[in-house]
CSV table of C-alpha atoms in Angstrom, one decimal:
chain,number,residue,atom,x,y,z
A,780,TYR,CA,6.8,-59.3,-47.9
A,781,MET,CA,4.0,-56.5,-47.9
A,782,ILE,CA,1.8,-58.7,-45.8
A,783,ILE,CA,4.5,-59.3,-43.2
A,784,ALA,CA,5.5,-55.8,-43.0
A,785,THR,CA,1.9,-54.8,-42.5
A,786,PHE,CA,1.6,-57.3,-39.7
A,787,ILE,CA,4.8,-56.1,-38.0
A,788,SER,CA,3.7,-52.5,-38.3
A,789,ARG,CA,0.4,-53.4,-36.6
A,790,LYS,CA,2.0,-55.0,-33.9
A,791,ILE,CA,4.5,-52.3,-33.2
A,792,CYS,CA,1.5,-49.8,-32.9
A,793,ILE,CA,-0.4,-52.1,-30.6
A,794,TYR,CA,2.9,-52.2,-28.5
A,795,LYS,CA,3.2,-48.5,-28.5
A,796,GLU,CA,-0.3,-47.8,-27.5
A,797,ARG,CA,-0.1,-50.2,-24.6
A,798,ILE,CA,3.1,-48.5,-23.3
A,799,MET,CA,1.4,-45.2,-23.5
A,800,LYS,CA,-1.7,-46.3,-21.6
A,801,LYS,CA,0.5,-47.9,-19.0
A,802,GLU,CA,2.5,-44.6,-18.8
A,803,VAL,CA,-0.9,-42.6,-18.4
A,804,LEU,CA,-2.1,-45.0,-15.8
A,805,PHE,CA,1.2,-44.7,-13.9
A,806,HIS,CA,0.9,-41.0,-13.9
A,807,VAL,CA,-2.7,-41.1,-12.8
A,808,VAL,CA,-2.5,-43.7,-10.0
A,809,HIS,CA,0.7,-42.0,-8.6
A,810,LYS,CA,-0.3,-38.4,-9.2
A,811,VAL,CA,3.0,-37.7,-10.9
A,812,PRO,CA,3.1,-35.1,-14.1
A,813,SER,CA,4.2,-36.8,-17.2
A,814,GLY,CA,7.5,-35.8,-19.0
A,815,ASP,CA,11.1,-36.2,-18.3
A,816,GLY,CA,12.2,-32.7,-17.1
A,817,PRO,CA,13.6,-31.9,-13.6
A,818,TYR,CA,10.3,-31.0,-12.0
A,819,VAL,CA,8.8,-34.4,-13.1
A,820,ARG,CA,12.0,-36.1,-11.7
A,821,ALA,CA,11.5,-34.2,-8.4
A,822,LYS,CA,7.8,-35.3,-8.0
A,823,TYR,CA,8.7,-39.0,-9.0
A,824,ALA,CA,11.5,-38.8,-6.2
A,825,GLN,CA,9.0,-37.3,-3.7
A,826,ILE,CA,5.9,-39.4,-4.3
A,827,VAL,CA,7.1,-42.7,-5.8
A,828,GLN,CA,10.5,-43.1,-4.4
A,829,LYS,CA,10.0,-41.6,-1.1
A,830,GLU,CA,13.2,-39.9,-1.1
A,831,PRO,CA,12.6,-36.1,-0.2
A,832,GLU,CA,16.4,-35.2,-0.2
A,833,ALA,CA,16.7,-36.3,-3.6
A,834,ALA,CA,13.4,-34.4,-4.5
A,835,ILE,CA,15.0,-31.2,-3.3
A,836,VAL,CA,18.0,-31.5,-5.4
A,837,TRP,CA,15.7,-32.0,-8.4
A,838,PHE,CA,13.3,-29.1,-7.4
A,839,TRP,CA,16.4,-26.8,-7.2
A,840,LYS,CA,17.2,-28.0,-10.8
A,841,ALA,CA,13.9,-27.3,-12.0
A,842,ILE,CA,13.9,-23.7,-10.5
A,843,ASN,CA,17.4,-22.9,-12.0
A,844,GLY,CA,16.4,-24.3,-15.3
A,845,GLY,CA,13.0,-22.6,-15.5
A,846,ASP,CA,11.0,-25.7,-15.3
A,847,ARG,CA,7.6,-25.1,-13.7
A,848,VAL,CA,9.0,-22.7,-11.4
A,849,ASP,CA,5.9,-21.8,-9.6
A,850,SER,CA,5.2,-25.4,-8.6
A,851,ALA,CA,8.8,-26.5,-8.0
A,852,LEU,CA,9.3,-23.6,-5.5
A,853,LYS,CA,6.1,-24.4,-3.7
A,854,ASP,CA,6.5,-28.1,-3.5
A,855,MET,CA,10.3,-27.9,-2.4
A,856,ALA,CA,9.3,-25.5,0.4
A,857,ILE,CA,6.7,-28.0,1.7
A,858,VAL,CA,9.1,-30.9,1.4
A,859,MET,CA,11.7,-28.9,3.3
A,860,LYS,CA,9.2,-28.2,6.1
A,861,GLN,CA,8.6,-31.9,6.4
A,862,LEU,CA,12.4,-32.3,7.0
A,863,ASP,CA,12.5,-29.5,9.5
A,864,ARG,CA,14.4,-27.2,7.2
A,865,SER,CA,11.7,-24.4,7.6
A,866,GLU,CA,14.3,-21.7,7.9
A,867,GLU,CA,15.8,-22.7,4.6
A,868,ALA,CA,12.6,-22.8,3.0
A,869,ILE,CA,11.6,-19.2,4.1
A,870,GLU,CA,14.8,-18.3,2.6
A,871,ALA,CA,14.3,-20.0,-0.6
A,872,ILE,CA,10.7,-18.4,-1.1
A,873,ASN,CA,11.8,-14.9,-0.3
A,874,SER,CA,14.9,-15.3,-2.8
A,875,PHE,CA,13.1,-17.1,-5.8
A,876,ARG,CA,9.3,-15.9,-5.7
A,877,CYS,CA,10.4,-13.1,-8.1
A,878,LEU,CA,10.8,-15.8,-10.6
A,879,CYS,CA,7.1,-17.0,-10.2
A,880,SER,CA,4.1,-15.8,-11.9
A,881,LYS,CA,1.6,-13.3,-10.2
A,882,GLN,CA,-0.9,-16.2,-9.9
A,883,ALA,CA,1.5,-18.0,-7.8
A,884,GLN,CA,2.0,-15.4,-5.2
A,885,GLU,CA,-1.0,-16.1,-3.1
A,886,SER,CA,-0.1,-19.9,-2.7
A,887,LEU,CA,3.5,-18.9,-1.8
A,888,ASP,CA,2.1,-16.6,0.9
A,889,ASN,CA,0.1,-19.5,2.2
A,890,VAL,CA,3.2,-21.7,2.3
A,891,LEU,CA,5.1,-18.9,4.0
A,892,LEU,CA,2.4,-18.6,6.8
A,893,ASP,CA,2.8,-22.3,7.6
A,894,LEU,CA,6.6,-22.0,7.7
A,895,PHE,CA,6.5,-19.0,10.0
A,896,LYS,CA,4.2,-20.7,12.4
A,897,LYS,CA,6.4,-23.9,12.3
A,898,CYS,CA,9.4,-21.6,13.3
A,899,GLY,CA,7.6,-19.7,15.7
A,900,LYS,CA,7.9,-16.3,13.7
A,901,VAL,CA,4.8,-14.6,15.1
A,902,ASP,CA,5.7,-11.0,14.2
A,903,GLU,CA,6.2,-12.2,10.6
A,904,GLN,CA,3.1,-14.0,10.5
A,905,ILE,CA,1.2,-11.0,11.8
A,906,ALA,CA,2.8,-8.7,9.2
A,907,LEU,CA,2.1,-11.2,6.4
A,908,LEU,CA,-1.6,-11.6,7.5
A,909,LYS,CA,-2.1,-7.9,7.5
A,910,GLN,CA,-0.7,-7.7,4.0
A,911,LYS,CA,-3.1,-10.3,2.8
A,912,PHE,CA,-5.9,-8.5,4.4
A,913,ARG,CA,-5.0,-5.4,2.7
A,914,GLN,CA,-5.1,-7.3,-0.6
A,915,ILE,CA,-8.6,-8.1,0.2
A,916,TYR,CA,-10.0,-4.7,0.8
A,917,GLN,CA,-7.9,-3.3,-2.1
A,918,GLY,CA,-9.7,-6.0,-4.5
A,919,GLN,CA,-6.4,-7.8,-5.4
A,920,VAL,CA,-7.1,-11.2,-3.9
A,921,PHE,CA,-8.1,-14.2,-6.1
A,922,ASN,CA,-6.9,-12.1,-8.9
A,923,GLY,CA,-10.0,-9.8,-8.6
A,924,LYS,CA,-12.4,-12.9,-8.8
A,925,PRO,CA,-15.3,-13.2,-6.1
A,926,SER,CA,-14.1,-16.9,-5.4
A,927,LYS,CA,-11.5,-19.4,-6.1
A,928,THR,CA,-11.4,-23.2,-6.4
A,929,ALA,CA,-9.4,-24.8,-3.5
A,930,ARG,CA,-8.5,-28.4,-2.9
A,931,SER,CA,-8.4,-30.2,0.3
A,932,HIS,CA,-7.9,-33.9,0.9
A,933,GLY,CA,-8.3,-34.6,-2.7
A,934,LYS,CA,-11.6,-32.7,-2.8
A,935,LYS,CA,-12.3,-29.4,-4.7
A,936,PHE,CA,-14.5,-26.7,-3.2
A,937,GLN,CA,-15.3,-23.0,-3.9
A,938,VAL,CA,-13.9,-20.4,-1.4
A,939,SER,CA,-15.5,-17.0,-1.5
A,940,VAL,CA,-13.6,-13.6,-0.6
A,941,ARG,CA,-15.8,-13.3,2.5
A,942,GLN,CA,-14.8,-16.9,3.7
A,943,GLU,CA,-11.2,-16.0,2.9
A,944,THR,CA,-11.4,-12.8,5.0
A,945,ALA,CA,-12.8,-14.5,7.9
A,946,ARG,CA,-10.0,-17.2,7.7
A,947,ILE,CA,-7.3,-14.7,7.6
A,948,LEU,CA,-8.8,-12.7,10.6
A,949,GLY,CA,-9.0,-16.0,12.6
A,950,ASN,CA,-5.4,-16.6,11.8
A,951,LEU,CA,-4.5,-13.1,12.7
A,952,GLY,CA,-6.4,-13.5,16.0
A,953,TRP,CA,-4.3,-16.6,16.7
A,954,ALA,CA,-1.2,-14.9,16.2
A,955,TYR,CA,-2.2,-12.1,18.5
A,956,THR,CA,-3.0,-14.7,21.2
A,957,GLN,CA,0.4,-16.3,20.8
A,958,LYS,CA,1.7,-12.8,21.6
A,959,GLY,CA,-0.3,-12.4,24.6
A,960,ASN,CA,-2.1,-9.5,23.1
A,961,PHE,CA,-5.7,-10.8,24.0
A,962,MET,CA,-7.3,-7.3,23.5
A,963,ALA,CA,-6.2,-7.1,19.9
A,964,ALA,CA,-7.2,-10.8,19.4
A,965,GLU,CA,-10.5,-10.2,20.7
A,966,VAL,CA,-11.3,-7.4,18.4
A,967,VAL,CA,-10.2,-9.5,15.4
A,968,TYR,CA,-12.2,-12.5,16.4
A,969,LYS,CA,-15.2,-10.7,17.0
A,970,LYS,CA,-14.9,-9.1,13.5
A,971,ALA,CA,-14.2,-12.5,12.0
A,972,GLN,CA,-17.5,-14.0,13.6
A,973,ILE,CA,-19.5,-11.2,12.1
A,974,ILE,CA,-18.2,-12.1,8.7
A,975,ASP,CA,-18.3,-15.8,8.9
A,976,ALA,CA,-19.0,-17.3,12.4
A,977,ASP,CA,-17.9,-20.7,13.4
A,978,SER,CA,-17.3,-22.6,16.7
A,979,ASN,CA,-13.6,-22.7,16.4
A,980,LYS,CA,-13.2,-18.9,16.5
A,981,ALA,CA,-15.9,-18.7,19.2
A,982,CYS,CA,-13.7,-20.9,21.4
A,983,ASN,CA,-10.7,-18.9,20.5
A,984,LEU,CA,-12.4,-15.7,21.3
A,985,THR,CA,-13.7,-17.3,24.7
A,986,HIS,CA,-10.0,-18.0,25.5
A,987,CYS,CA,-9.1,-14.3,25.1
A,988,LEU,CA,-12.0,-13.3,27.4
A,989,ILE,CA,-10.9,-15.6,29.9
A,990,ARG,CA,-7.5,-14.2,29.8
A,991,GLN,CA,-8.9,-10.8,30.4
A,992,ALA,CA,-11.0,-12.1,33.3
A,993,ARG,CA,-14.3,-11.4,31.5
A,994,TYR,CA,-15.8,-14.6,32.6
A,995,ASP,CA,-19.5,-13.9,32.1
A,996,GLU,CA,-19.1,-13.1,28.3
A,997,ALA,CA,-16.8,-16.0,27.9
A,998,ARG,CA,-19.3,-18.4,29.5
A,999,ASN,CA,-22.4,-17.0,27.3
A,1000,ILE,CA,-20.3,-17.6,24.2
A,1001,LEU,CA,-19.3,-21.2,25.3
A,1002,GLU,CA,-23.1,-21.8,26.0
A,1003,ASN,CA,-24.0,-20.8,22.5
A,1004,VAL,CA,-21.5,-23.0,21.2
A,1005,TRP,CA,-22.8,-26.1,23.4
A,1006,ARG,CA,-26.3,-25.3,22.0
A,1007,GLY,CA,-25.2,-25.6,18.4
A,1008,ASN,CA,-25.4,-22.0,17.4
A,1009,TYR,CA,-22.4,-22.0,15.4
A,1010,ALA,CA,-20.9,-23.9,12.4
A,1011,GLY,CA,-19.0,-27.1,13.6
A,1012,SER,CA,-20.6,-27.1,17.2
A,1013,GLU,CA,-21.3,-30.9,16.8
A,1014,ASP,CA,-17.8,-31.8,16.1
A,1015,PRO,CA,-16.5,-33.9,19.0
A,1016,LYS,CA,-13.1,-32.0,19.2
A,1017,THR,CA,-15.2,-28.8,19.7
A,1018,ARG,CA,-17.2,-30.4,22.3
A,1019,ASN,CA,-14.1,-31.4,24.1
A,1020,ARG,CA,-12.6,-28.0,23.9
A,1021,VAL,CA,-15.6,-26.4,25.3
A,1022,GLU,CA,-15.7,-28.7,28.2
A,1023,GLU,CA,-12.0,-27.8,28.8
A,1024,LEU,CA,-12.7,-24.1,28.7
A,1025,LEU,CA,-15.7,-24.6,31.0
A,1026,VAL,CA,-13.5,-26.3,33.5
A,1027,GLU,CA,-11.0,-23.4,33.3
A,1028,LEU,CA,-13.7,-20.9,33.9
A,1029,ASP,CA,-14.9,-22.6,36.9
A,1030,SER,CA,-11.4,-22.6,38.3
A,1031,ARG,CA,-10.8,-18.9,38.0
A,1032,GLN,CA,-11.7,-16.1,40.4
A,1033,PRO,CA,-12.0,-12.7,39.2
A,1034,PRO,CA,-9.0,-10.5,40.2
A,1035,PRO,CA,-9.6,-7.2,41.9
A,1036,PHE,CA,-8.1,-5.4,39.0
A,1037,LEU,CA,-6.3,-5.9,35.8
A,1038,GLN,CA,-2.8,-4.5,34.9
A,1039,ASN,CA,0.0,-4.7,32.4
A,1040,LEU,CA,-2.3,-5.7,29.5
A,1041,PRO,CA,-0.8,-5.0,26.0
A,1042,GLY,CA,-2.2,-2.4,23.8
A,1043,LEU,CA,-4.2,-3.1,20.8
A,1044,ASN,CA,-1.3,-2.6,18.3
A,1045,LEU,CA,-3.7,-2.4,15.4
A,1046,ASP,CA,-2.7,0.2,12.8
A,1047,ASP,CA,-5.1,2.7,11.4
A,1048,ASP,CA,-4.9,1.4,7.9
A,1049,PHE,CA,-5.8,-2.1,9.0
A,1050,MET,CA,-8.7,-0.9,11.2
A,1051,ASN,CA,-10.0,1.3,8.4
A,1052,GLY,CA,-10.1,-1.6,5.9
A,1053,LEU,CA,-11.6,-4.0,8.5
A,1054,GLU,CA,-14.3,-1.5,9.2
A,1055,HIS,CA,-15.0,-1.1,5.3
A,1056,LEU,CA,-15.6,-4.8,4.9
A,1057,ILE,CA,-17.7,-5.1,8.2
A,1058,ASN,CA,-19.9,-2.3,6.9
A,1059,GLU,CA,-20.3,-4.1,3.5
A,1060,TRP,CA,-21.1,-7.7,4.7
A,1061,ALA,CA,-22.6,-7.3,8.3
A,1062,PRO,CA,-26.3,-6.9,9.2
A,1063,PRO,CA,-27.1,-3.3,9.6
A,1064,LYS,CA,-27.8,-3.7,13.6
A,1065,SER,CA,-24.4,-5.8,13.8
A,1066,ARG,CA,-22.2,-3.1,12.1
A,1067,ARG,CA,-20.6,-1.8,15.2
A,1068,LEU,CA,-19.8,-3.8,18.3
A,1069,PRO,CA,-19.7,-2.5,21.9
A,1070,ILE,CA,-16.1,-3.4,22.0
A,1071,PHE,CA,-15.2,-0.5,19.8
A,1072,GLU,CA,-16.8,1.8,22.2
A,1073,GLU,CA,-14.9,0.3,25.0
A,1074,ILE,CA,-11.5,0.5,23.2
A,1075,SER,CA,-12.2,3.9,21.9
A,1076,THR,CA,-9.8,5.3,24.9
A,1077,PHE,CA,-7.0,3.4,23.6
A,1078,LYS,CA,-6.6,5.1,20.2
A,1079,ASP,CA,-3.3,6.8,21.4
A,1080,GLN,CA,-1.9,3.3,21.7
A,1081,LEU,CA,-2.5,2.2,18.2
A,1082,ALA,CA,0.8,1.6,16.4
A,1083,CYS,CA,1.5,2.5,13.0
């Protein structure tokens, strides 16, 4: 009997080990967290069963039950966006982000920005981007660390505060462009280029200059992109965009005068913080751009 009991016990242990290995392999392959709580069930419904509506129900249960609330709220908002329920996702984040940790707030802001863009809420984008920029020059971004680990397409990479600043300014410039405030967008894009230049922001800056009928400046920037003087210049999409902008330039004639241009609408606090970072990071001879000499007469138009 002892021999039989030992044999059966060993078989049971081997069987359990195989089951555990299969479970681990399943979670690794499908990138689903292990466990049996509502958050795990939500991820299973989202990733394995491909049932986003069911996933949202489980995400709600996870949030209400305090189960991985940081991840549950962010993931639920992303699924809602995919289902064209962006307005609902915005409301959910604004209502429940108080339940999330301090470390999760930055990720929630990034999700909110995507949701605002999806809904066409440009003013909300601008306000949030300015808020994120203030956090940078107040030393609050990345929880006070000089860089953070980000993930894109399954790969991890390091993002510095400097790169994050340029990214936020680029997004802010794009938001001003959507508002038709090309003067403010130009200022922001030029500052972003000083911090971390690339071909995408260069093309966006060119677009702003074209809209202000400053064709010679626009053409000079496009020529630099075409010569490969900016990061990403060799990308086929960038080359196509440069060609499109050049065609647009060639089709335009300078008007005799400009009128009804929007004011800068850049508040003093934002500009002071921007100047502080530029002075810290830019080469000495590039710390002040001619554009700021040109816009000095518009100071009375700056909105608080």
